[in-house]
Amino acid sequence: MPLADIEPVSRESTAAIIARQLREAIMNGSLPPGTQLGETELAAQFQVSRGPLREAMQRLVSEGLLRSERHRGLFVIELEPDDVYDIYVARSAIERAAALRVLRGDRERAADLLTETVRAMADAAHSGDPTALSEADLRFHEALIEASGSRRLVRMARTLLIETRMCLSLLQRTDQPVKERVREHNRIIDALRAGDEQAVLDHLEAHMEDAVRRLVPGTTLT
């Protein structure tokens, strides 16, 4: 059969479904850092055999979201100060590249999409929902990267953004005023609309720098 006649299979495998749900649980804190994953309990909860469960967990090991300890099992990663620094350095490189592509494309459409996420942040802050606030914050950065049109940047950012969600849970405990958090994102949008490349990059860097400083006092990106 010619390859051109092969149709893609859209059905998600059992292992992929389990992996996705475990990612979400790690991201939203249902599986906190350091949690040990027991095969027996998870297989019963998912109502699956251990085969697809093990495959799913190995996917998360390869993604860096689970760590394996010899003779002990699998655990949700715990972010050390060096990990936080590394996450934001990598994110900074990816988001700078994404922003440059957006500036050379339909930046007005991208700015409109980003404005929606900031509006969701403000609404979450007004209603006192820190989880929704962090989700909207994360969606801002996802939307920026997606607006670049680069599948590779999106793919590279996927695991980083899950780890970022873990960082945002910690960031909620710092003294950053929510209004300032919203203003930081709006500054990026305003510079994007104006087509001011240097301002966009400066505001992105300042945003990342501020997060690292709050999460790891005494540490800077540069």
C-alpha positions as protocol buffer text, in pm:
chain_id: "A"
residue {
  index: 1
  type: MET
  ca { x: 0 y: 0 z: 0 }
}
residue {
  index: 2
  type: PRO
  ca { x: 144 y: 344 z: -90 }
}
residue {
  index: 3
  type: LEU
  ca { x: 228 y: 551 z: 215 }
}
residue {
  index: 4
  type: ALA
  ca { x: 10 y: 831 z: 84 }
}
residue {
  index: 5
  type: ASP
  ca { x: -295 y: 607 z: 132 }
}
residue {
  index: 6
  type: ILE
  ca { x: -230 y: 544 z: 502 }
}
residue {
  index: 7
  type: GLU
  ca { x: -459 y: 741 z: 730 }
}
residue {
  index: 8
  type: PRO
  ca { x: -341 y: 852 z: 1074 }
}
residue {
  index: 9
  type: VAL
  ca { x: -482 y: 673 z: 1377 }
}
residue {
  index: 10
  type: SER
  ca { x: -649 y: 928 z: 1599 }
}
residue {
  index: 11
  type: ARG
  ca { x: -734 y: 702 z: 1892 }
}
residue {
  index: 12
  type: GLU
  ca { x: -517 y: 776 z: 2194 }
}
residue {
  index: 13
  type: SER
  ca { x: -353 y: 467 z: 2345 }
}
residue {
  index: 14
  type: THR
  ca { x: -425 y: 363 z: 2702 }
}
residue {
  index: 15
  type: ALA
  ca { x: -66 y: 443 z: 2800 }
}
residue {
  index: 16
  type: ALA
  ca { x: -95 y: 791 z: 2643 }
}
residue {
  index: 17
  type: ILE
  ca { x: -418 y: 862 z: 2831 }
}
residue {
  index: 18
  type: ILE
  ca { x: -263 y: 753 z: 3161 }
}
residue {
  index: 19
  type: ALA
  ca { x: 51 y: 959 z: 3093 }
}
residue {
  index: 20
  type: ARG
  ca { x: -160 y: 1266 z: 3017 }
}
residue {
  index: 21
  type: GLN
  ca { x: -361 y: 1231 z: 3337 }
}
residue {
  index: 22
  type: LEU
  ca { x: -48 y: 1179 z: 3545 }
}
residue {
  index: 23
  type: ARG
  ca { x: 109 y: 1491 z: 3388 }
}
residue {
  index: 24
  type: GLU
  ca { x: -200 y: 1692 z: 3478 }
}
residue {
  index: 25
  type: ALA
  ca { x: -194 y: 1556 z: 3834 }
}
residue {
  index: 26
  type: ILE
  ca { x: 172 y: 1657 z: 3870 }
}
residue {
  index: 27
  type: MET
  ca { x: 105 y: 1997 z: 3716 }
}
residue {
  index: 28
  type: ASN
  ca { x: -193 y: 2084 z: 3937 }
}
residue {
  index: 29
  type: GLY
  ca { x: -38 y: 1947 z: 4255 }
}
residue {
  index: 30
  type: SER
  ca { x: -264 y: 1644 z: 4301 }
}
residue {
  index: 31
  type: LEU
  ca { x: 62 y: 1446 z: 4293 }
}
residue {
  index: 32
  type: PRO
  ca { x: 294 y: 1673 z: 4494 }
}
residue {
  index: 33
  type: PRO
  ca { x: 673 y: 1673 z: 4452 }
}
residue {
  index: 34
  type: GLY
  ca { x: 830 y: 1372 z: 4618 }
}
residue {
  index: 35
  type: THR
  ca { x: 519 y: 1154 z: 4594 }
}
residue {
  index: 36
  type: GLN
  ca { x: 593 y: 786 z: 4538 }
}
residue {
  index: 37
  type: LEU
  ca { x: 383 y: 623 z: 4266 }
}
residue {
  index: 38
  type: GLY
  ca { x: 263 y: 277 z: 4360 }
}
residue {
  index: 39
  type: GLU
  ca { x: 185 y: 48 z: 4067 }
}
residue {
  index: 40
  type: THR
  ca { x: -80 y: -154 z: 4250 }
}
residue {
  index: 41
  type: GLU
  ca { x: -276 y: 148 z: 4369 }
}
residue {
  index: 42
  type: LEU
  ca { x: -254 y: 333 z: 4037 }
}
residue {
  index: 43
  type: ALA
  ca { x: -347 y: 26 z: 3832 }
}
residue {
  index: 44
  type: ALA
  ca { x: -657 y: -16 z: 4049 }
}
residue {
  index: 45
  type: GLN
  ca { x: -742 y: 354 z: 4026 }
}
residue {
  index: 46
  type: PHE
  ca { x: -707 y: 363 z: 3646 }
}
residue {
  index: 47
  type: GLN
  ca { x: -862 y: 14 z: 3619 }
}
residue {
  index: 48
  type: VAL
  ca { x: -588 y: -103 z: 3384 }
}
residue {
  index: 49
  type: SER
  ca { x: -323 y: -373 z: 3381 }
}
residue {
  index: 50
  type: ARG
  ca { x: 32 y: -288 z: 3485 }
}
residue {
  index: 51
  type: GLY
  ca { x: 163 y: -299 z: 3127 }
}
residue {
  index: 52
  type: PRO
  ca { x: 18 y: 31 z: 2998 }
}
residue {
  index: 53
  type: LEU
  ca { x: 68 y: 189 z: 3341 }
}
residue {
  index: 54
  type: ARG
  ca { x: 439 y: 109 z: 3335 }
}
residue {
  index: 55
  type: GLU
  ca { x: 465 y: 240 z: 2979 }
}
residue {
  index: 56
  type: ALA
  ca { x: 296 y: 564 z: 3084 }
}
residue {
  index: 57
  type: MET
  ca { x: 522 y: 610 z: 3384 }
}
residue {
  index: 58
  type: GLN
  ca { x: 833 y: 544 z: 3176 }
}
residue {
  index: 59
  type: ARG
  ca { x: 720 y: 820 z: 2940 }
}
residue {
  index: 60
  type: LEU
  ca { x: 716 y: 1058 z: 3234 }
}
residue {
  index: 61
  type: VAL
  ca { x: 1058 y: 936 z: 3346 }
}
residue {
  index: 62
  type: SER
  ca { x: 1195 y: 1017 z: 2999 }
}
residue {
  index: 63
  type: GLU
  ca { x: 1028 y: 1359 z: 3017 }
}
residue {
  index: 64
  type: GLY
  ca { x: 1196 y: 1426 z: 3351 }
}
residue {
  index: 65
  type: LEU
  ca { x: 874 y: 1450 z: 3554 }
}
residue {
  index: 66
  type: LEU
  ca { x: 933 y: 1125 z: 3743 }
}
residue {
  index: 67
  type: ARG
  ca { x: 1259 y: 994 z: 3883 }
}
residue {
  index: 68
  type: SER
  ca { x: 1348 y: 631 z: 3942 }
}
residue {
  index: 69
  type: GLU
  ca { x: 1522 y: 513 z: 4257 }
}
residue {
  index: 70
  type: ARG
  ca { x: 1677 y: 168 z: 4255 }
}
residue {
  index: 71
  type: HIS
  ca { x: 1487 y: -79 z: 4476 }
}
residue {
  index: 72
  type: ARG
  ca { x: 1242 y: 196 z: 4579 }
}
residue {
  index: 73
  type: GLY
  ca { x: 1036 y: 286 z: 4275 }
}
residue {
  index: 74
  type: LEU
  ca { x: 921 y: 603 z: 4099 }
}
residue {
  index: 75
  type: PHE
  ca { x: 875 y: 945 z: 4253 }
}
residue {
  index: 76
  type: VAL
  ca { x: 747 y: 1283 z: 4135 }
}
residue {
  index: 77
  type: ILE
  ca { x: 1047 y: 1510 z: 4089 }
}
residue {
  index: 78
  type: GLU
  ca { x: 1130 y: 1769 z: 4352 }
}
residue {
  index: 79
  type: LEU
  ca { x: 1258 y: 2098 z: 4217 }
}
residue {
  index: 80
  type: GLU
  ca { x: 1585 y: 2208 z: 4372 }
}
residue {
  index: 81
  type: PRO
  ca { x: 1714 y: 2567 z: 4333 }
}
residue {
  index: 82
  type: ASP
  ca { x: 1937 y: 2461 z: 4042 }
}
residue {
  index: 83
  type: ASP
  ca { x: 1634 y: 2304 z: 3872 }
}
residue {
  index: 84
  type: VAL
  ca { x: 1432 y: 2625 z: 3905 }
}
residue {
  index: 85
  type: TYR
  ca { x: 1720 y: 2826 z: 3760 }
}
residue {
  index: 86
  type: ASP
  ca { x: 1759 y: 2579 z: 3474 }
}
residue {
  index: 87
  type: ILE
  ca { x: 1386 y: 2582 z: 3395 }
}
residue {
  index: 88
  type: TYR
  ca { x: 1376 y: 2960 z: 3365 }
}
residue {
  index: 89
  type: VAL
  ca { x: 1698 y: 2982 z: 3164 }
}
residue {
  index: 90
  type: ALA
  ca { x: 1556 y: 2731 z: 2913 }
}
residue {
  index: 91
  type: ARG
  ca { x: 1218 y: 2902 z: 2909 }
}
residue {
  index: 92
  type: SER
  ca { x: 1380 y: 3239 z: 2850 }
}
residue {
  index: 93
  type: ALA
  ca { x: 1560 y: 3108 z: 2542 }
}
residue {
  index: 94
  type: ILE
  ca { x: 1245 y: 2947 z: 2402 }
}
residue {
  index: 95
  type: GLU
  ca { x: 1016 y: 3242 z: 2469 }
}
residue {
  index: 96
  type: ARG
  ca { x: 1263 y: 3493 z: 2327 }
}
residue {
  index: 97
  type: ALA
  ca { x: 1276 y: 3288 z: 2008 }
}
residue {
  index: 98
  type: ALA
  ca { x: 896 y: 3263 z: 2003 }
}
residue {
  index: 99
  type: ALA
  ca { x: 853 y: 3637 z: 2060 }
}
residue {
  index: 100
  type: LEU
  ca { x: 1087 y: 3723 z: 1771 }
}
residue {
  index: 101
  type: ARG
  ca { x: 881 y: 3503 z: 1539 }
}
residue {
  index: 102
  type: VAL
  ca { x: 558 y: 3660 z: 1662 }
}
residue {
  index: 103
  type: LEU
  ca { x: 699 y: 4009 z: 1600 }
}
residue {
  index: 104
  type: ARG
  ca { x: 762 y: 3911 z: 1239 }
}
residue {
  index: 105
  type: GLY
  ca { x: 411 y: 3771 z: 1199 }
}
residue {
  index: 106
  type: ASP
  ca { x: 58 y: 3870 z: 1300 }
}
residue {
  index: 107
  type: ARG
  ca { x: 150 y: 4035 z: 1626 }
}
residue {
  index: 108
  type: GLU
  ca { x: -192 y: 4202 z: 1668 }
}
residue {
  index: 109
  type: ARG
  ca { x: -370 y: 3866 z: 1666 }
}
residue {
  index: 110
  type: ALA
  ca { x: -113 y: 3726 z: 1909 }
}
residue {
  index: 111
  type: ALA
  ca { x: -156 y: 4029 z: 2136 }
}
residue {
  index: 112
  type: ASP
  ca { x: -534 y: 3981 z: 2137 }
}
residue {
  index: 113
  type: LEU
  ca { x: -496 y: 3616 z: 2239 }
}
residue {
  index: 114
  type: LEU
  ca { x: -251 y: 3709 z: 2513 }
}
residue {
  index: 115
  type: THR
  ca { x: -484 y: 3982 z: 2638 }
}
residue {
  index: 116
  type: GLU
  ca { x: -755 y: 3719 z: 2691 }
}
residue {
  index: 117
  type: THR
  ca { x: -524 y: 3520 z: 2916 }
}
residue {
  index: 118
  type: VAL
  ca { x: -432 y: 3828 z: 3120 }
}
residue {
  index: 119
  type: ARG
  ca { x: -800 y: 3907 z: 3157 }
}
residue {
  index: 120
  type: ALA
  ca { x: -848 y: 3555 z: 3294 }
}
residue {
  index: 121
  type: MET
  ca { x: -561 y: 3619 z: 3537 }
}
residue {
  index: 122
  type: ALA
  ca { x: -729 y: 3937 z: 3661 }
}
residue {
  index: 123
  type: ASP
  ca { x: -1064 y: 3760 z: 3700 }
}
residue {
  index: 124
  type: ALA
  ca { x: -900 y: 3477 z: 3897 }
}
residue {
  index: 125
  type: ALA
  ca { x: -724 y: 3728 z: 4120 }
}
residue {
  index: 126
  type: HIS
  ca { x: -1049 y: 3915 z: 4180 }
}
residue {
  index: 127
  type: SER
  ca { x: -1226 y: 3593 z: 4278 }
}
residue {
  index: 128
  type: GLY
  ca { x: -937 y: 3484 z: 4500 }
}
residue {
  index: 129
  type: ASP
  ca { x: -862 y: 3167 z: 4306 }
}
residue {
  index: 130
  type: PRO
  ca { x: -482 y: 3114 z: 4309 }
}
residue {
  index: 131
  type: THR
  ca { x: -506 y: 2791 z: 4108 }
}
residue {
  index: 132
  type: ALA
  ca { x: -699 y: 2960 z: 3826 }
}
residue {
  index: 133
  type: LEU
  ca { x: -454 y: 3250 z: 3841 }
}
residue {
  index: 134
  type: SER
  ca { x: -157 y: 3020 z: 3790 }
}
residue {
  index: 135
  type: GLU
  ca { x: -334 y: 2834 z: 3510 }
}
residue {
  index: 136
  type: ALA
  ca { x: -406 y: 3161 z: 3330 }
}
residue {
  index: 137
  type: ASP
  ca { x: -46 y: 3271 z: 3384 }
}
residue {
  index: 138
  type: LEU
  ca { x: 77 y: 2947 z: 3228 }
}
residue {
  index: 139
  type: ARG
  ca { x: -169 y: 2982 z: 2942 }
}
residue {
  index: 140
  type: PHE
  ca { x: -19 y: 3324 z: 2860 }
}
residue {
  index: 141
  type: HIS
  ca { x: 319 y: 3165 z: 2797 }
}
residue {
  index: 142
  type: GLU
  ca { x: 170 y: 2870 z: 2609 }
}
residue {
  index: 143
  type: ALA
  ca { x: -20 y: 3112 z: 2386 }
}
residue {
  index: 144
  type: LEU
  ca { x: 294 y: 3317 z: 2318 }
}
residue {
  index: 145
  type: ILE
  ca { x: 488 y: 3008 z: 2210 }
}
residue {
  index: 146
  type: GLU
  ca { x: 198 y: 2869 z: 2004 }
}
residue {
  index: 147
  type: ALA
  ca { x: 159 y: 3206 z: 1829 }
}
residue {
  index: 148
  type: SER
  ca { x: 514 y: 3167 z: 1697 }
}
residue {
  index: 149
  type: GLY
  ca { x: 388 y: 2891 z: 1468 }
}
residue {
  index: 150
  type: SER
  ca { x: 692 y: 2677 z: 1552 }
}
residue {
  index: 151
  type: ARG
  ca { x: 602 y: 2316 z: 1628 }
}
residue {
  index: 152
  type: ARG
  ca { x: 951 y: 2257 z: 1764 }
}
residue {
  index: 153
  type: LEU
  ca { x: 935 y: 2544 z: 2011 }
}
residue {
  index: 154
  type: VAL
  ca { x: 595 y: 2418 z: 2127 }
}
residue {
  index: 155
  type: ARG
  ca { x: 733 y: 2067 z: 2169 }
}
residue {
  index: 156
  type: MET
  ca { x: 1043 y: 2189 z: 2351 }
}
residue {
  index: 157
  type: ALA
  ca { x: 833 y: 2396 z: 2590 }
}
residue {
  index: 158
  type: ARG
  ca { x: 583 y: 2123 z: 2681 }
}
residue {
  index: 159
  type: THR
  ca { x: 768 y: 1965 z: 2974 }
}
residue {
  index: 160
  type: LEU
  ca { x: 917 y: 2298 z: 3081 }
}
residue {
  index: 161
  type: LEU
  ca { x: 570 y: 2446 z: 3121 }
}
residue {
  index: 162
  type: ILE
  ca { x: 457 y: 2153 z: 3336 }
}
residue {
  index: 163
  type: GLU
  ca { x: 760 y: 2213 z: 3558 }
}
residue {
  index: 164
  type: THR
  ca { x: 676 y: 2584 z: 3552 }
}
residue {
  index: 165
  type: ARG
  ca { x: 330 y: 2507 z: 3688 }
}
residue {
  index: 166
  type: MET
  ca { x: 503 y: 2341 z: 3982 }
}
residue {
  index: 167
  type: CYS
  ca { x: 709 y: 2658 z: 4025 }
}
residue {
  index: 168
  type: LEU
  ca { x: 397 y: 2875 z: 4011 }
}
residue {
  index: 169
  type: SER
  ca { x: 252 y: 2683 z: 4306 }
}
residue {
  index: 170
  type: LEU
  ca { x: 561 y: 2790 z: 4501 }
}
residue {
  index: 171
  type: LEU
  ca { x: 540 y: 3143 z: 4362 }
}
residue {
  index: 172
  type: GLN
  ca { x: 193 y: 3181 z: 4514 }
}
residue {
  index: 173
  type: ARG
  ca { x: 361 y: 3170 z: 4856 }
}
residue {
  index: 174
  type: THR
  ca { x: 587 y: 3467 z: 4781 }
}
residue {
  index: 175
  type: ASP
  ca { x: 502 y: 3830 z: 4847 }
}
residue {
  index: 176
  type: GLN
  ca { x: 450 y: 3934 z: 4483 }
}
residue {
  index: 177
  type: PRO
  ca { x: 135 y: 4149 z: 4453 }
}
residue {
  index: 178
  type: VAL
  ca { x: -109 y: 4000 z: 4204 }
}
residue {
  index: 179
  type: LYS
  ca { x: -155 y: 4339 z: 4036 }
}
residue {
  index: 180
  type: GLU
  ca { x: 216 y: 4353 z: 3960 }
}
residue {
  index: 181
  type: ARG
  ca { x: 201 y: 4001 z: 3819 }
}
residue {
  index: 182
  type: VAL
  ca { x: -74 y: 4115 z: 3582 }
}
residue {
  index: 183
  type: ARG
  ca { x: 115 y: 4435 z: 3493 }
}
residue {
  index: 184
  type: GLU
  ca { x: 427 y: 4236 z: 3400 }
}
residue {
  index: 185
  type: HIS
  ca { x: 228 y: 4043 z: 3141 }
}
residue {
  index: 186
  type: ASN
  ca { x: 54 y: 4355 z: 3010 }
}
residue {
  index: 187
  type: ARG
  ca { x: 392 y: 4523 z: 2954 }
}
residue {
  index: 188
  type: ILE
  ca { x: 490 y: 4236 z: 2725 }
}
residue {
  index: 189
  type: ILE
  ca { x: 162 y: 4269 z: 2534 }
}
residue {
  index: 190
  type: ASP
  ca { x: 195 y: 4648 z: 2496 }
}
residue {
  index: 191
  type: ALA
  ca { x: 548 y: 4615 z: 2359 }
}
residue {
  index: 192
  type: LEU
  ca { x: 433 y: 4340 z: 2124 }
}
residue {
  index: 193
  type: ARG
  ca { x: 152 y: 4555 z: 1984 }
}
residue {
  index: 194
  type: ALA
  ca { x: 396 y: 4841 z: 1933 }
}
residue {
  index: 195
  type: GLY
  ca { x: 636 y: 4611 z: 1750 }
}
residue {
  index: 196
  type: ASP
  ca { x: 913 y: 4717 z: 1988 }
}
residue {
  index: 197
  type: GLU
  ca { x: 1146 y: 4418 z: 1973 }
}
residue {
  index: 198
  type: GLN
  ca { x: 1390 y: 4532 z: 2239 }
}
residue {
  index: 199
  type: ALA
  ca { x: 1111 y: 4619 z: 2484 }
}
residue {
  index: 200
  type: VAL
  ca { x: 946 y: 4278 z: 2434 }
}
residue {
  index: 201
  type: LEU
  ca { x: 1273 y: 4097 z: 2503 }
}
residue {
  index: 202
  type: ASP
  ca { x: 1356 y: 4322 z: 2799 }
}
residue {
  index: 203
  type: HIS
  ca { x: 1013 y: 4270 z: 2959 }
}
residue {
  index: 204
  type: LEU
  ca { x: 1030 y: 3893 z: 2905 }
}
residue {
  index: 205
  type: GLU
  ca { x: 1374 y: 3882 z: 3065 }
}
residue {
  index: 206
  type: ALA
  ca { x: 1261 y: 4097 z: 3358 }
}
residue {
  index: 207
  type: HIS
  ca { x: 958 y: 3873 z: 3407 }
}
residue {
  index: 208
  type: MET
  ca { x: 1172 y: 3558 z: 3420 }
}
residue {
  index: 209
  type: GLU
  ca { x: 1433 y: 3729 z: 3636 }
}
residue {
  index: 210
  type: ASP
  ca { x: 1170 y: 3837 z: 3888 }
}
residue {
  index: 211
  type: ALA
  ca { x: 1029 y: 3483 z: 3915 }
}
residue {
  index: 212
  type: VAL
  ca { x: 1374 y: 3331 z: 3974 }
}
residue {
  index: 213
  type: ARG
  ca { x: 1460 y: 3598 z: 4232 }
}
residue {
  index: 214
  type: ARG
  ca { x: 1142 y: 3521 z: 4427 }
}
residue {
  index: 215
  type: LEU
  ca { x: 1176 y: 3145 z: 4402 }
}
residue {
  index: 216
  type: VAL
  ca { x: 1551 y: 3129 z: 4465 }
}
residue {
  index: 217
  type: PRO
  ca { x: 1653 y: 3440 z: 4661 }
}
residue {
  index: 218
  type: GLY
  ca { x: 1997 y: 3564 z: 4569 }
}
residue {
  index: 219
  type: THR
  ca { x: 1991 y: 3401 z: 4224 }
}
residue {
  index: 220
  type: THR
  ca { x: 1979 y: 3589 z: 3892 }
}
residue {
  index: 221
  type: LEU
  ca { x: 1949 y: 3464 z: 3534 }
}
residue {
  index: 222
  type: THR
  ca { x: 2236 y: 3677 z: 3410 }
}
